[in-house]
PDB file of C-alpha atoms in Angstrom:
ATOM      1  CA  UNK R1057     155.747  99.392 102.470  1.00 53.00           C
ATOM      2  CA  UNK R1058     153.694  97.785  99.779  1.00 54.00           C
ATOM      3  CA  UNK R1059     151.912  95.538 102.285  1.00 51.00           C
ATOM      4  CA  UNK R1060     151.076  98.596 104.403  1.00 51.00           C
ATOM      5  CA  UNK R1061     149.580 100.428 101.414  1.00 50.00           C
ATOM      6  CA  UNK R1062     147.524  97.374 100.490  1.00 48.00           C
ATOM      7  CA  UNK R1063     146.312  97.042 104.061  1.00 43.00           C
ATOM      8  CA  UNK R1064     145.405 100.747 104.142  1.00 46.00           C
ATOM      9  CA  UNK R1065     143.511 100.454 100.844  1.00 43.00           C
ATOM     10  CA  UNK R1066     141.676  97.318 101.988  1.00 42.00           C
ATOM     11  CA  UNK R1067     140.788  99.001 105.301  1.00 46.00           C
ATOM     12  CA  UNK R1068     139.516 102.104 103.508  1.00 45.00           C
ATOM     13  CA  UNK R1069     137.439 100.023 101.095  1.00 43.00           C
ATOM     14  CA  UNK R1070     136.005  98.015 103.976  1.00 43.00           C
ATOM     15  CA  UNK R1071     135.012 101.213 105.784  1.00 44.00           C
ATOM     16  CA  UNK R1072     133.363 102.600 102.635  1.00 41.00           C
ATOM     17  CA  UNK R1073     131.523  99.328 102.033  1.00 41.00           C
ATOM     18  CA  UNK R1074     130.335  99.207 105.637  1.00 40.00           C
ATOM     19  CA  UNK R1075     129.012 102.772 105.549  1.00 41.00           C
ATOM     20  CA  UNK R1076     127.324 102.120 102.191  1.00 39.00           C
ATOM     21  CA  UNK R1077     125.696  99.073 103.729  1.00 38.00           C
ATOM     22  CA  UNK R1078     124.389 101.222 106.531  1.00 36.00           C
ATOM     23  CA  UNK R1079     122.938 103.650 104.028  1.00 36.00           C
ATOM     24  CA  UNK R1080     121.355 100.974 101.885  1.00 38.00           C
ATOM     25  CA  UNK R1081     120.226  99.051 104.941  1.00 39.00           C
ATOM     26  CA  UNK R1082     117.988 101.917 106.065  1.00 40.00           C
ATOM     27  CA  UNK R1083     114.358 100.957 106.068  1.00 45.00           C
ATOM     28  CA  UNK R1084     112.908 101.306 102.613  1.00 48.00           C
ATOM     29  CA  UNK R1085     109.382 102.349 101.846  1.00 56.00           C
ATOM     30  CA  UNK R1086     106.985  99.680 103.014  1.00 66.00           C
ATOM     31  CA  UNK R1087     104.657  98.695 100.221  1.00 77.00           C
ATOM     32  CA  UNK R1088     101.169  97.514 101.008  1.00 84.00           C
ATOM     33  CA  UNK R1089      99.261  95.937  98.120  1.00 89.00           C
ATOM     34  CA  UNK R1090      97.566  98.163  95.540  1.00 95.00           C
ATOM     35  CA  UNK R1091      98.677 101.362  97.285  1.00 96.00           C
ATOM     36  CA  UNK R1092     101.328 103.796  95.991  1.00 96.00           C
ATOM     37  CA  UNK R1093     104.472 104.372  98.053  1.00 95.00           C
ATOM     38  CA  UNK R1094     103.960 106.883 100.834  1.00 95.00           C
ATOM     39  CA  UNK R1095     100.169 106.498 100.956  1.00 97.00           C
ATOM     40  CA  UNK R1096      97.502 105.009 103.215  1.00 98.00           C
ATOM     41  CA  UNK R1097      94.743 103.531 101.052  1.00 98.00           C
ATOM     42  CA  UNK R1098      91.159 102.501 101.695  1.00 98.00           C
ATOM     43  CA  UNK R1099      88.949 100.375  99.464  1.00 98.00           C
ATOM     44  CA  UNK R1100      85.222 100.160  98.926  1.00 98.00           C
ATOM     45  CA  UNK R1101      85.334  96.339  98.932  1.00 98.00           C
ATOM     46  CA  UNK R1102      88.423  94.165  98.391  1.00 98.00           C
ATOM     47  CA  UNK R1103      91.922  95.489  97.744  1.00 97.00           C
ATOM     48  CA  UNK R1104      92.132  94.059  94.237  1.00 96.00           C
ATOM     49  CA  UNK R1105      88.548  94.366  93.070  1.00 95.00           C
ATOM     50  CA  UNK R1106      87.142  97.750  94.092  1.00 98.00           C
ATOM     51  CA  UNK R1107      87.621 101.498  93.961  1.00 98.00           C
ATOM     52  CA  UNK R1108      90.288 103.157  96.137  1.00 98.00           C
ATOM     53  CA  UNK R1109      91.006 106.442  97.879  1.00 98.00           C
ATOM     54  CA  UNK R1110      94.602 107.317  98.868  1.00 98.00           C
ATOM     55  CA  UNK R1111      95.641 109.499 101.806  1.00 98.00           C
ATOM     56  CA  UNK R1112      99.095 110.958 102.278  1.00 97.00           C
ATOM     57  CA  UNK R1113      98.347 112.383 105.715  1.00 96.00           C
ATOM     58  CA  UNK R1114      95.668 112.333 108.403  1.00 96.00           C
ATOM     59  CA  UNK R1115      92.104 113.207 107.422  1.00 96.00           C
ATOM     60  CA  UNK R1116      89.636 114.104 110.158  1.00 95.00           C
ATOM     61  CA  UNK R1117      86.501 113.610 108.053  1.00 96.00           C
ATOM     62  CA  UNK R1118      85.942 111.150 105.201  1.00 97.00           C
ATOM     63  CA  UNK R1119      82.550 112.804 104.500  1.00 96.00           C
ATOM     64  CA  UNK R1120      83.991 114.984 101.734  1.00 95.00           C
ATOM     65  CA  UNK R1121      86.088 112.201 100.134  1.00 98.00           C
ATOM     66  CA  UNK R1122      85.084 109.777  97.401  1.00 98.00           C
ATOM     67  CA  UNK R1123      86.572 106.578  96.069  1.00 98.00           C
ATOM     68  CA  UNK R1124      88.176 108.510  93.223  1.00 98.00           C
ATOM     69  CA  UNK R1125      90.738 105.974  91.977  1.00 98.00           C
ATOM     70  CA  UNK R1126      90.037 102.785  90.041  1.00 97.00           C
ATOM     71  CA  UNK R1127      86.544 104.192  89.586  1.00 97.00           C
ATOM     72  CA  UNK R1128      85.482 101.609  86.996  1.00 97.00           C
ATOM     73  CA  UNK R1129      85.452  99.068  89.842  1.00 97.00           C
ATOM     74  CA  UNK R1130      82.767  98.589  92.502  1.00 98.00           C
ATOM     75  CA  UNK R1131      82.293 101.700  94.638  1.00 98.00           C
ATOM     76  CA  UNK R1132      83.794 104.183  92.187  1.00 98.00           C
ATOM     77  CA  UNK R1133      82.558 107.681  93.069  1.00 98.00           C
ATOM     78  CA  UNK R1134      80.954 106.591  96.366  1.00 98.00           C
ATOM     79  CA  UNK R1135      81.639 108.577  99.545  1.00 98.00           C
ATOM     80  CA  UNK R1136      84.441 107.087 101.687  1.00 98.00           C
ATOM     81  CA  UNK R1137      82.713 107.917 105.020  1.00 97.00           C
ATOM     82  CA  UNK R1138      81.402 104.651 106.542  1.00 97.00           C
ATOM     83  CA  UNK R1139      82.168 102.687 103.339  1.00 98.00           C
ATOM     84  CA  UNK R1140      85.633 101.216 104.017  1.00 98.00           C
ATOM     85  CA  UNK R1141      85.923  97.422 103.784  1.00 98.00           C
ATOM     86  CA  UNK R1142      89.699  97.050 103.206  1.00 98.00           C
ATOM     87  CA  UNK R1143      92.859  99.060 103.838  1.00 98.00           C
ATOM     88  CA  UNK R1144      96.525  99.049 102.790  1.00 98.00           C
ATOM     89  CA  UNK R1145      99.515 100.998 104.131  1.00 97.00           C
ATOM     90  CA  UNK R1146     102.492 101.888 101.901  1.00 97.00           C
ATOM     91  CA  UNK R1147     104.048 104.374 104.312  1.00 92.00           C
ATOM     92  CA  UNK R1148     107.472 105.630 103.317  1.00 84.00           C
ATOM     93  CA  UNK R1149     108.132 106.972 106.809  1.00 86.00           C
ATOM     94  CA  UNK R1150     107.209 103.974 108.989  1.00 89.00           C
ATOM     95  CA  UNK R1151     103.799 105.416 109.911  1.00 96.00           C
ATOM     96  CA  UNK R1152     100.775 103.410 111.012  1.00 97.00           C
ATOM     97  CA  UNK R1153      97.283 104.083 109.634  1.00 97.00           C
ATOM     98  CA  UNK R1154      94.798 104.487 112.525  1.00 97.00           C
ATOM     99  CA  UNK R1155      91.102 104.508 111.612  1.00 97.00           C
ATOM    100  CA  UNK R1156      88.321 105.961 113.771  1.00 96.00           C
ATOM    101  CA  UNK R1157      84.537 106.226 113.859  1.00 95.00           C
ATOM    102  CA  UNK R1158      84.623 109.870 114.950  1.00 86.00           C
ATOM    103  CA  UNK R1159      85.149 112.935 112.804  1.00 88.00           C
ATOM    104  CA  UNK R1160      86.970 116.155 113.616  1.00 84.00           C
ATOM    105  CA  UNK R1161      89.466 115.637 116.403  1.00 75.00           C
ATOM    106  CA  UNK R1162      87.385 112.826 117.970  1.00 71.00           C
ATOM    107  CA  UNK R1163      90.104 110.172 118.034  1.00 75.00           C
ATOM    108  CA  UNK R1164      88.239 108.301 120.792  1.00 77.00           C
ATOM    109  CA  UNK R1165      86.365 105.981 118.449  1.00 92.00           C
ATOM    110  CA  UNK R1166      89.376 103.836 117.492  1.00 95.00           C
ATOM    111  CA  UNK R1167      88.493 100.965 115.128  1.00 96.00           C
ATOM    112  CA  UNK R1168      91.692  99.422 113.759  1.00 97.00           C
ATOM    113  CA  UNK R1169      95.157 100.232 112.467  1.00 98.00           C
ATOM    114  CA  UNK R1170      97.421  98.991 109.673  1.00 97.00           C
ATOM    115  CA  UNK R1171     101.204  98.716 109.940  1.00 96.00           C
ATOM    116  CA  UNK R1172     103.511  99.982 107.175  1.00 95.00           C
ATOM    117  CA  UNK R1173     103.764  97.398 104.411  1.00 95.00           C
ATOM    118  CA  UNK R1174     100.642  95.602 105.608  1.00 96.00           C
ATOM    119  CA  UNK R1175      97.013  95.439 104.643  1.00 97.00           C
ATOM    120  CA  UNK R1176      93.672  93.999 105.620  1.00 97.00           C
ATOM    121  CA  UNK R1177      91.622  92.646 102.737  1.00 97.00           C
ATOM    122  CA  UNK R1178      88.040  92.655 103.978  1.00 98.00           C
ATOM    123  CA  UNK R1179      87.913  93.750 107.576  1.00 98.00           C
ATOM    124  CA  UNK R1180      85.931  91.608 110.024  1.00 98.00           C
ATOM    125  CA  UNK R1181      82.234  92.406 109.556  1.00 97.00           C
ATOM    126  CA  UNK R1182      82.111  94.272 112.899  1.00 97.00           C
ATOM    127  CA  UNK R1183      84.621  96.827 111.524  1.00 97.00           C
ATOM    128  CA  UNK R1184      83.367  97.146 107.938  1.00 98.00           C
ATOM    129  CA  UNK R1185      81.650 100.350 106.837  1.00 98.00           C
ATOM    130  CA  UNK R1186      82.452 102.219 110.059  1.00 97.00           C
ATOM    131  CA  UNK R1187      85.655 104.206 109.395  1.00 97.00           C
ATOM    132  CA  UNK R1188      85.100 107.936 109.115  1.00 96.00           C
ATOM    133  CA  UNK R1189      88.568 109.393 109.768  1.00 96.00           C
ATOM    134  CA  UNK R1190      92.271 108.573 109.624  1.00 97.00           C
ATOM    135  CA  UNK R1191      95.140 109.545 111.865  1.00 96.00           C
ATOM    136  CA  UNK R1192      98.639 108.799 110.548  1.00 97.00           C
ATOM    137  CA  UNK R1193     100.836 108.019 113.563  1.00 96.00           C
ATOM    138  CA  UNK R1194     104.442 107.076 114.247  1.00 95.00           C
ATOM    139  CA  UNK R1195     104.866 103.444 115.349  1.00 93.00           C
ATOM    140  CA  UNK R1196     102.892 102.619 118.480  1.00 93.00           C
ATOM    141  CA  UNK R1197     102.518  99.587 120.740  1.00 92.00           C
ATOM    142  CA  UNK R1198      98.928  99.046 119.553  1.00 91.00           C
ATOM    143  CA  UNK R1199      98.412  95.741 117.724  1.00 93.00           C
ATOM    144  CA  UNK R1200      97.764  96.529 114.051  1.00 96.00           C
ATOM    145  CA  UNK R1201      97.092  94.500 110.940  1.00 96.00           C
TER     146      UNK R1201
END
């Protein structure tokens, strides 16, 4: 009897441990550099040396946004529209950051995207200072930074 009870207890503990592992194994928030958890961040210049603006959700027009964080750094207070040189994604829901040249619902001018937990410090010169809107999207098959 004792052996059966021990076996039952060990089995129960194993089941609890396995389910706890499944809970703790769920994907955690992906942290991109210099960007708070759950946010999609853009930078006036480099990720660690310039002003930042953080987005929690899509924004169809950067024209009314300014680099309003880390404002003592280069670009503090400047308009975000067409002034993005770097980007970081700290999505807590596994969402990609997709950047476009168009404003409003003009998602046709795709520039680049950033995967959760990733960043691009200084975009290639052909992509710098062109982003004017952001669409936050669930994982896609598009190659992102």
